[in-house]
Amino acid sequence: MEQHRKQVLVARWNGNKDLWRCLPSARTALGARGVSKQDIRERIWDYMESQNLADFPRPVHHRIPNFKGASRAAEHFPRLQAFKMARTIKVNPDAPQKNARFFVLESKKTLLVPTPRLRTGLFNKITPPPGATKDILRKCATSQGVRNYSTPVGLDSKVLVDLVVVGSVAVSEKGWRIGKGEGYADLEYAMMVSMGAVSQGTPVVTIVHDCQVVDIPEALLEDHDLTVDYILTPTRVITTGCERPKPAGISWSKISCEMLGKMPILRSLRHREEQAGKDVTLQDGPRSPPGATRSPQDLAPPELGSVPPSSVQIGNLPRDARVSELKRALSALGVAPSRLTWQGPQHRAFLHYRDPAEAQQAIACLQGFRLGANTVRVVLARQQRASDLVGSHTTEPLPDHRPAIAGP
């Protein structure tokens, strides 16, 4: 009886009684042995496009798919008891969750939105202008509004998130979730755990089309996969009752050096956890044993006359720039070097890292970096003549500004 009601509701909503009949066979196929997460993604994406369920931006492949009826699905959100009790809500920046972001702002709750690909931090807090009308709040909830009305939230903000909204490509009624395959939602949640912003009891909501609710083999799930507690569709609110534990923190063995190099906040978190004695061994990096410290030889200044290949040259520094200002900026970006050679009169500095890999990561992170009014030039430093180093002085970072990047 319940299955019949479900079929009628969905068929009535999309105006095509044949559409829902296609889904049971698809669900059975998705549960077949040997299926992969990518197989499930491709089936969902293909189905949404072929049945014209997708909405802008299209095609939906390789995205969290936007769909016709997303605003209707989001209308369930403010009715959830978890929403009514929450004060701070994190909502992903994808198109299907635009109305969810609007409802958070309309209810005068704190809205946090992850930064794109986590490259400039973890969260932005969306702050509408005083006296904002509903139309302005709706603009604040768009991707453009997120850019125009946001302020970064740092690691030391002590933020507590009461409710989390994530996008999904597929989700099961048991609460098992598959994203678009890049792992950002899982990583965002794990980073929030590491920050102390969420706990196992923090509810997680996803907003999807009915056709995205499918059977997912449990064998596909890994420890770092995020599960959901509520599924909102245009026709249903599903309380999953999921008892599978959510990620307990960052699985560093799943993090690559390349990923670490692109996310300063991830490097800062890694440094904190390393200082706390945790194993932060990377997927493709050498082991960094808990409590490991660098030897005195690692801290010795370079000989006058050469700069090692693990050094980075920063040029075009402002005339009035101070070494302390540069060190603070590097630390905030998570690329503080083991030593810094300052050449203020030449408007440049050399950043000395522990190995070439760290130097390359710093270069990637510092592209487009501005100090004062100047966009600095960043290149890998090669051998330098002794005359190039005359008049310079080498400084050590402050004790709490050790490099927070991959390396031994």
Coordinates of C-alpha atoms in Angstrom, one line a residue:
M1 CA 0.0 0.0 0.0
E2 CA 2.8 2.4 0.9
Q3 CA 4.6 1.5 -2.3
H4 CA 1.5 2.3 -4.3
R5 CA 1.1 5.7 -2.6
K6 CA 4.7 6.5 -3.3
Q7 CA 4.3 5.7 -7.0
V8 CA 1.2 7.8 -7.4
L9 CA 2.7 10.8 -5.6
V10 CA 5.8 10.8 -7.6
A11 CA 4.0 10.1 -10.9
R12 CA 1.5 12.9 -10.2
W13 CA 4.4 15.3 -9.3
N14 CA 6.3 14.8 -12.5
G15 CA 3.3 14.3 -14.8
N16 CA 4.6 11.0 -16.2
K17 CA 3.1 7.8 -14.8
D18 CA 5.7 5.8 -16.7
L19 CA 8.6 7.5 -15.0
W20 CA 8.4 6.0 -11.6
R21 CA 7.9 2.5 -13.1
C22 CA 11.4 2.7 -14.4
L23 CA 12.9 3.2 -11.0
P24 CA 12.4 -0.2 -9.3
S25 CA 14.3 -2.1 -12.0
A26 CA 17.0 0.6 -11.7
R27 CA 17.1 0.1 -8.0
T28 CA 17.5 -3.6 -8.3
A29 CA 20.3 -3.1 -10.9
L30 CA 22.1 -0.7 -8.5
G31 CA 22.1 -3.3 -5.8
A32 CA 23.8 -5.9 -8.0
R33 CA 27.1 -7.4 -6.9
G34 CA 30.1 -5.6 -8.3
V35 CA 28.5 -2.3 -8.7
S36 CA 30.7 0.8 -7.9
K37 CA 29.9 4.2 -6.6
Q38 CA 30.7 5.6 -10.0
D39 CA 28.2 3.2 -11.6
I40 CA 25.5 4.6 -9.3
R41 CA 26.5 8.2 -10.1
E42 CA 26.4 7.6 -13.8
R43 CA 22.9 5.9 -13.7
I44 CA 21.5 8.8 -11.7
W45 CA 23.0 11.5 -13.9
D46 CA 21.9 9.7 -17.1
Y47 CA 18.4 9.1 -15.8
M48 CA 17.9 12.7 -14.7
E49 CA 19.1 14.0 -18.0
S50 CA 17.1 11.5 -20.2
Q51 CA 13.9 12.2 -18.3
N52 CA 14.4 15.9 -18.2
L53 CA 14.4 16.0 -14.4
A54 CA 17.6 18.1 -14.3
D55 CA 17.6 21.8 -14.0
F56 CA 20.3 24.5 -14.6
P57 CA 23.3 24.1 -14.6
R58 CA 23.3 21.2 -17.1
P59 CA 24.4 18.7 -17.9
V60 CA 24.3 17.4 -14.3
H61 CA 27.1 14.9 -14.8
H62 CA 30.0 15.4 -12.4
R63 CA 27.9 17.7 -10.3
I64 CA 25.6 17.7 -7.3
P65 CA 22.6 17.6 -9.6
N66 CA 20.1 20.5 -9.6
F67 CA 16.6 19.3 -10.3
K68 CA 13.1 20.4 -11.0
G69 CA 11.2 20.6 -7.7
A70 CA 14.3 21.4 -5.6
S71 CA 12.5 24.4 -4.1
R72 CA 9.5 22.2 -3.2
A73 CA 11.8 19.7 -1.5
A74 CA 13.5 22.5 0.5
E75 CA 10.1 23.6 1.8
H76 CA 10.3 20.6 4.2
F77 CA 13.5 22.0 5.7
P78 CA 12.1 24.7 8.1
R79 CA 9.5 22.3 9.4
L80 CA 12.1 19.9 10.8
Q81 CA 12.5 20.0 14.5
A82 CA 16.2 20.0 14.1
F83 CA 15.9 23.2 12.0
K84 CA 13.7 24.9 14.6
M85 CA 16.2 24.1 17.4
A86 CA 19.3 25.0 15.4
R87 CA 21.1 28.4 15.7
T88 CA 24.0 27.8 13.4
I89 CA 23.5 25.8 10.2
K90 CA 26.0 24.9 7.6
V91 CA 24.6 24.5 4.0
N92 CA 26.6 23.4 1.0
P93 CA 26.9 26.0 -1.9
D94 CA 25.2 23.9 -4.6
A95 CA 22.2 25.0 -6.6
P96 CA 19.6 22.5 -5.2
Q97 CA 20.2 23.9 -1.7
K98 CA 19.6 27.6 -2.6
N99 CA 16.2 27.6 -0.9
A100 CA 17.6 25.9 2.2
R101 CA 20.1 28.8 2.5
F102 CA 17.3 31.3 2.1
F103 CA 15.2 29.7 4.9
V104 CA 18.2 29.8 7.2
L105 CA 18.6 33.6 6.6
E106 CA 14.9 34.3 6.7
S107 CA 14.7 32.6 10.1
K108 CA 17.6 34.9 11.3
K109 CA 19.8 31.9 12.0
T110 CA 23.6 31.9 11.3
L111 CA 24.4 30.6 7.9
L112 CA 27.8 29.0 7.1
V113 CA 28.7 28.0 3.6
P114 CA 31.9 26.1 2.7
T115 CA 34.4 28.0 0.6
P116 CA 34.7 26.6 -3.0
R117 CA 37.0 23.6 -3.0
L118 CA 38.2 24.7 0.5
R119 CA 41.0 26.6 -1.0
T120 CA 40.6 29.8 1.0
G121 CA 39.4 28.3 4.3
L122 CA 36.5 26.2 5.5
F123 CA 33.5 28.4 6.1
N124 CA 32.1 31.8 5.1
K125 CA 29.5 33.4 7.3
I126 CA 26.8 35.0 5.2
T127 CA 25.8 38.3 6.7
P128 CA 22.9 40.1 4.9
P129 CA 22.8 43.9 4.9
P130 CA 20.7 45.5 7.7
G131 CA 17.0 45.6 7.0
A132 CA 17.3 43.1 4.1
T133 CA 14.1 42.3 2.4
K134 CA 13.1 38.8 1.3
D135 CA 14.3 39.6 -2.2
I136 CA 17.7 40.6 -0.9
L137 CA 17.8 37.4 1.3
R138 CA 17.1 35.3 -1.8
K139 CA 20.0 37.1 -3.5
C140 CA 22.2 36.4 -0.5
A141 CA 21.4 32.7 -0.8
T142 CA 22.7 32.5 -4.4
S143 CA 26.3 31.8 -5.4
Q144 CA 26.8 35.4 -6.2
G145 CA 25.3 36.5 -2.8
V146 CA 27.6 34.0 -1.0
R147 CA 30.5 35.8 -2.6
N148 CA 29.2 39.3 -1.9
Y149 CA 27.9 39.0 1.6
S150 CA 30.3 36.6 3.2
T151 CA 33.1 36.9 5.8
P152 CA 35.6 34.1 6.5
V153 CA 35.3 32.1 9.7
G154 CA 38.8 31.1 11.0
L155 CA 39.9 28.0 12.8
D156 CA 40.0 29.8 16.2
S157 CA 36.4 31.1 15.9
K158 CA 35.1 28.3 18.2
V159 CA 32.0 27.9 16.0
L160 CA 29.5 25.3 16.9
V161 CA 27.4 23.9 14.1
D162 CA 23.9 22.7 15.1
L163 CA 22.7 21.3 11.7
V164 CA 24.5 20.3 8.5
V165 CA 23.0 20.2 5.0
V166 CA 24.9 18.4 2.2
G167 CA 24.3 17.7 -1.4
S168 CA 24.1 14.2 -2.8
V169 CA 24.1 12.3 -6.1
A170 CA 22.5 9.3 -4.5
V171 CA 21.2 8.4 -1.1
S172 CA 19.5 5.4 0.4
E173 CA 16.6 5.3 2.9
K174 CA 19.1 3.8 5.4
G175 CA 21.0 7.1 5.2
W176 CA 23.9 6.0 3.1
R177 CA 25.1 8.7 0.8
I178 CA 27.1 9.0 -2.4
G179 CA 28.4 12.4 -3.5
K180 CA 29.9 13.5 -6.8
G181 CA 33.1 11.7 -6.2
E182 CA 35.5 14.5 -5.1
G183 CA 35.0 13.9 -1.3
Y184 CA 34.5 17.5 -0.3
A185 CA 31.4 16.9 1.8
D186 CA 33.1 14.1 3.7
L187 CA 36.2 16.2 4.2
E188 CA 34.3 19.3 5.3
Y189 CA 32.5 17.2 8.0
A190 CA 35.8 15.6 9.1
M191 CA 37.4 19.0 9.3
M192 CA 34.4 20.3 11.4
V193 CA 35.0 17.3 13.7
S194 CA 38.7 18.2 14.1
M195 CA 37.7 21.8 14.9
G196 CA 35.2 20.6 17.5
A197 CA 32.4 22.3 15.5
V198 CA 30.2 19.1 15.2
S199 CA 29.7 15.8 17.1
Q200 CA 28.2 12.4 16.3
G201 CA 24.9 13.8 17.4
T202 CA 24.8 16.7 14.9
P203 CA 22.0 16.0 12.4
V204 CA 22.8 15.8 8.7
V205 CA 20.2 16.6 6.0
T206 CA 20.3 16.1 2.3
I207 CA 17.9 17.5 -0.4
V208 CA 17.4 15.3 -3.5
H209 CA 14.9 14.3 -6.2
D210 CA 12.9 11.2 -5.5
C211 CA 14.8 9.3 -8.2
Q212 CA 18.1 9.9 -6.3
V213 CA 16.8 7.7 -3.4
V214 CA 18.1 4.2 -4.3
D215 CA 19.5 1.1 -2.7
I216 CA 23.2 1.4 -2.0
P217 CA 25.2 -1.7 -1.2
E218 CA 26.8 -1.4 2.3
A219 CA 30.0 -2.8 0.9
L220 CA 30.6 0.4 -0.9
L221 CA 30.8 2.5 2.3
E222 CA 34.1 3.4 3.9
D223 CA 34.8 4.9 7.3
H224 CA 35.3 8.4 5.9
D225 CA 31.9 8.4 4.2
L226 CA 29.3 10.8 5.6
T227 CA 25.8 9.4 6.3
V228 CA 22.6 11.4 6.6
D229 CA 19.8 11.6 9.1
Y230 CA 17.1 13.3 7.0
I231 CA 16.3 13.1 3.3
L232 CA 14.1 15.8 1.8
T233 CA 12.5 15.2 -1.6
P234 CA 9.6 17.0 -3.4
T235 CA 7.2 14.3 -2.1
R236 CA 8.7 13.0 1.2
V237 CA 10.6 13.5 4.3
I238 CA 12.6 10.4 5.2
T239 CA 14.0 10.0 8.7
T240 CA 16.7 7.4 8.1
G241 CA 17.4 6.4 11.7
C242 CA 21.0 5.7 10.5
E243 CA 23.2 4.2 13.2
R244 CA 26.3 3.9 11.2
P245 CA 29.0 6.2 12.8
K246 CA 29.8 9.4 11.0
P247 CA 33.5 10.2 10.4
A248 CA 35.4 10.7 13.6
G249 CA 37.9 13.2 12.1
I250 CA 40.2 13.5 9.2
S251 CA 41.5 10.3 7.7
W252 CA 45.0 11.6 6.9
S253 CA 45.9 8.4 5.0
K254 CA 43.2 9.4 2.5
I255 CA 44.7 12.8 1.9
S256 CA 47.3 13.3 -0.8
C257 CA 50.2 15.7 -0.8
E258 CA 48.6 17.5 -3.8
M259 CA 45.3 18.0 -1.9
L260 CA 47.2 19.3 1.1
G261 CA 49.1 21.7 -1.1
K262 CA 45.8 23.2 -2.3
M263 CA 44.1 23.7 1.0
P264 CA 45.9 25.9 3.6
I265 CA 43.3 25.2 6.3
L266 CA 43.9 21.5 5.9
R267 CA 47.6 22.1 6.4
S268 CA 46.8 24.1 9.6
L269 CA 44.6 21.3 10.9
R270 CA 47.3 18.8 10.1
H271 CA 49.8 20.8 12.0
R272 CA 47.5 21.1 15.0
E273 CA 46.9 17.3 15.1
E274 CA 50.6 16.6 14.6
Q275 CA 51.4 18.9 17.6
A276 CA 48.7 16.9 19.6
G277 CA 50.6 13.7 18.9
K278 CA 48.3 12.2 16.3
D279 CA 49.4 10.2 13.3
V280 CA 49.1 12.5 10.3
T281 CA 50.7 10.2 7.7
L282 CA 49.5 11.2 4.2
Q283 CA 48.3 8.9 1.5
D284 CA 51.5 9.4 -0.6
G285 CA 53.8 11.0 1.9
P286 CA 56.5 9.7 4.2
R287 CA 55.5 8.9 7.8
S288 CA 55.6 11.8 10.3
P289 CA 55.7 10.0 13.7
P290 CA 53.6 11.4 16.5
G291 CA 55.7 13.9 18.5
A292 CA 58.5 14.0 15.9
T293 CA 60.7 17.0 16.0
R294 CA 63.2 18.4 13.6
S295 CA 66.9 18.0 14.4
P296 CA 69.2 21.0 15.0
Q297 CA 70.7 20.3 11.6
D298 CA 67.3 21.0 10.1
L299 CA 67.1 24.4 11.8
A300 CA 70.7 25.5 10.9
P301 CA 70.8 28.6 8.6
P302 CA 72.0 28.1 5.1
E303 CA 75.5 28.9 4.2
L304 CA 76.1 32.4 2.8
G305 CA 76.5 32.0 -0.9
S306 CA 73.7 29.6 -1.8
V307 CA 70.0 29.1 -1.4
P308 CA 69.0 25.4 -1.4
P309 CA 66.5 24.2 -4.0
S310 CA 63.9 23.9 -1.3
S311 CA 63.7 27.7 -1.0
V312 CA 61.1 30.0 -2.5
Q313 CA 61.8 33.6 -3.6
I314 CA 59.1 36.2 -3.0
G315 CA 59.5 39.4 -5.0
N316 CA 57.7 42.7 -5.5
L317 CA 57.2 43.2 -1.7
P318 CA 55.9 46.7 -0.8
R319 CA 58.5 49.3 0.1
D320 CA 57.0 49.6 3.6
A321 CA 56.6 45.9 4.2
R322 CA 57.9 44.4 7.5
V323 CA 59.2 40.9 8.0
S324 CA 56.7 40.4 10.9
E325 CA 53.8 41.3 8.5
L326 CA 55.0 38.7 6.0
K327 CA 55.5 36.0 8.7
R328 CA 52.0 36.5 10.0
A329 CA 50.5 36.3 6.5
L330 CA 52.5 33.1 5.7
S331 CA 51.4 31.5 9.0
A332 CA 47.7 32.4 8.3
L333 CA 48.0 30.7 4.9
G334 CA 49.5 27.6 6.5
V335 CA 52.9 27.9 4.6
A336 CA 55.2 29.2 7.3
P337 CA 58.8 28.3 6.4
S338 CA 61.4 26.8 8.7
R339 CA 63.5 29.9 8.0
L340 CA 62.9 33.2 6.3
T341 CA 65.7 35.4 4.8
W342 CA 64.6 39.0 4.6
Q343 CA 65.9 41.4 2.0
G344 CA 63.7 44.5 2.5
P345 CA 65.8 46.9 0.5
Q346 CA 65.6 44.6 -2.5
H347 CA 61.8 44.2 -1.9
R348 CA 62.2 40.4 -1.6
A349 CA 62.5 37.5 0.8
F350 CA 63.6 33.9 0.7
L351 CA 61.4 31.2 2.3
H352 CA 63.4 28.1 3.3
Y353 CA 61.5 24.8 3.5
R354 CA 62.5 21.4 4.6
D355 CA 62.3 19.8 1.2
P356 CA 61.5 20.7 -2.4
A357 CA 58.0 19.2 -2.1
E358 CA 57.1 21.7 0.6
A359 CA 58.6 24.5 -1.5
Q360 CA 56.4 23.6 -4.5
Q361 CA 53.3 23.4 -2.3
A362 CA 54.1 26.9 -1.0
I363 CA 54.4 28.2 -4.5
A364 CA 51.0 26.8 -5.5
C365 CA 49.4 28.3 -2.4
L366 CA 51.0 31.7 -2.8
Q367 CA 49.9 32.3 -6.4
G368 CA 48.0 35.6 -6.5
F369 CA 49.0 36.4 -2.9
R370 CA 48.9 40.1 -2.1
L371 CA 50.8 41.8 0.6
G372 CA 49.6 45.3 1.1
A373 CA 48.8 46.8 -2.3
N374 CA 51.2 44.5 -4.2
T375 CA 50.7 41.1 -5.8
V376 CA 53.9 39.4 -5.0
R377 CA 56.0 37.3 -7.4
V378 CA 56.7 33.8 -6.3
V379 CA 59.3 31.5 -7.9
L380 CA 61.4 28.6 -6.8
A381 CA 64.8 30.0 -5.8
R382 CA 67.9 28.5 -7.5
Q383 CA 71.5 28.8 -6.5
Q384 CA 72.2 32.4 -5.6
R385 CA 75.5 34.3 -5.7
A386 CA 77.0 35.4 -2.4
S387 CA 76.5 39.0 -3.4
D388 CA 72.8 38.5 -3.7
L389 CA 72.6 37.7 0.1
V390 CA 74.7 40.6 1.3
G391 CA 72.6 42.8 3.7
S392 CA 70.0 40.1 4.4
H393 CA 69.2 38.5 7.7
T394 CA 67.7 35.1 8.5
T395 CA 64.9 34.7 11.0
E396 CA 63.2 31.7 12.6
P397 CA 59.4 31.5 12.7
L398 CA 57.7 31.8 16.1
P399 CA 57.3 28.5 17.9
D400 CA 53.7 28.1 17.0
H401 CA 54.3 29.0 13.3
R402 CA 56.1 25.8 12.3
P403 CA 55.3 24.6 8.8
A404 CA 51.9 22.9 8.6
I405 CA 52.6 21.2 5.3
A406 CA 53.5 17.7 4.1
G407 CA 57.0 16.6 4.7
P408 CA 59.2 14.5 7.1

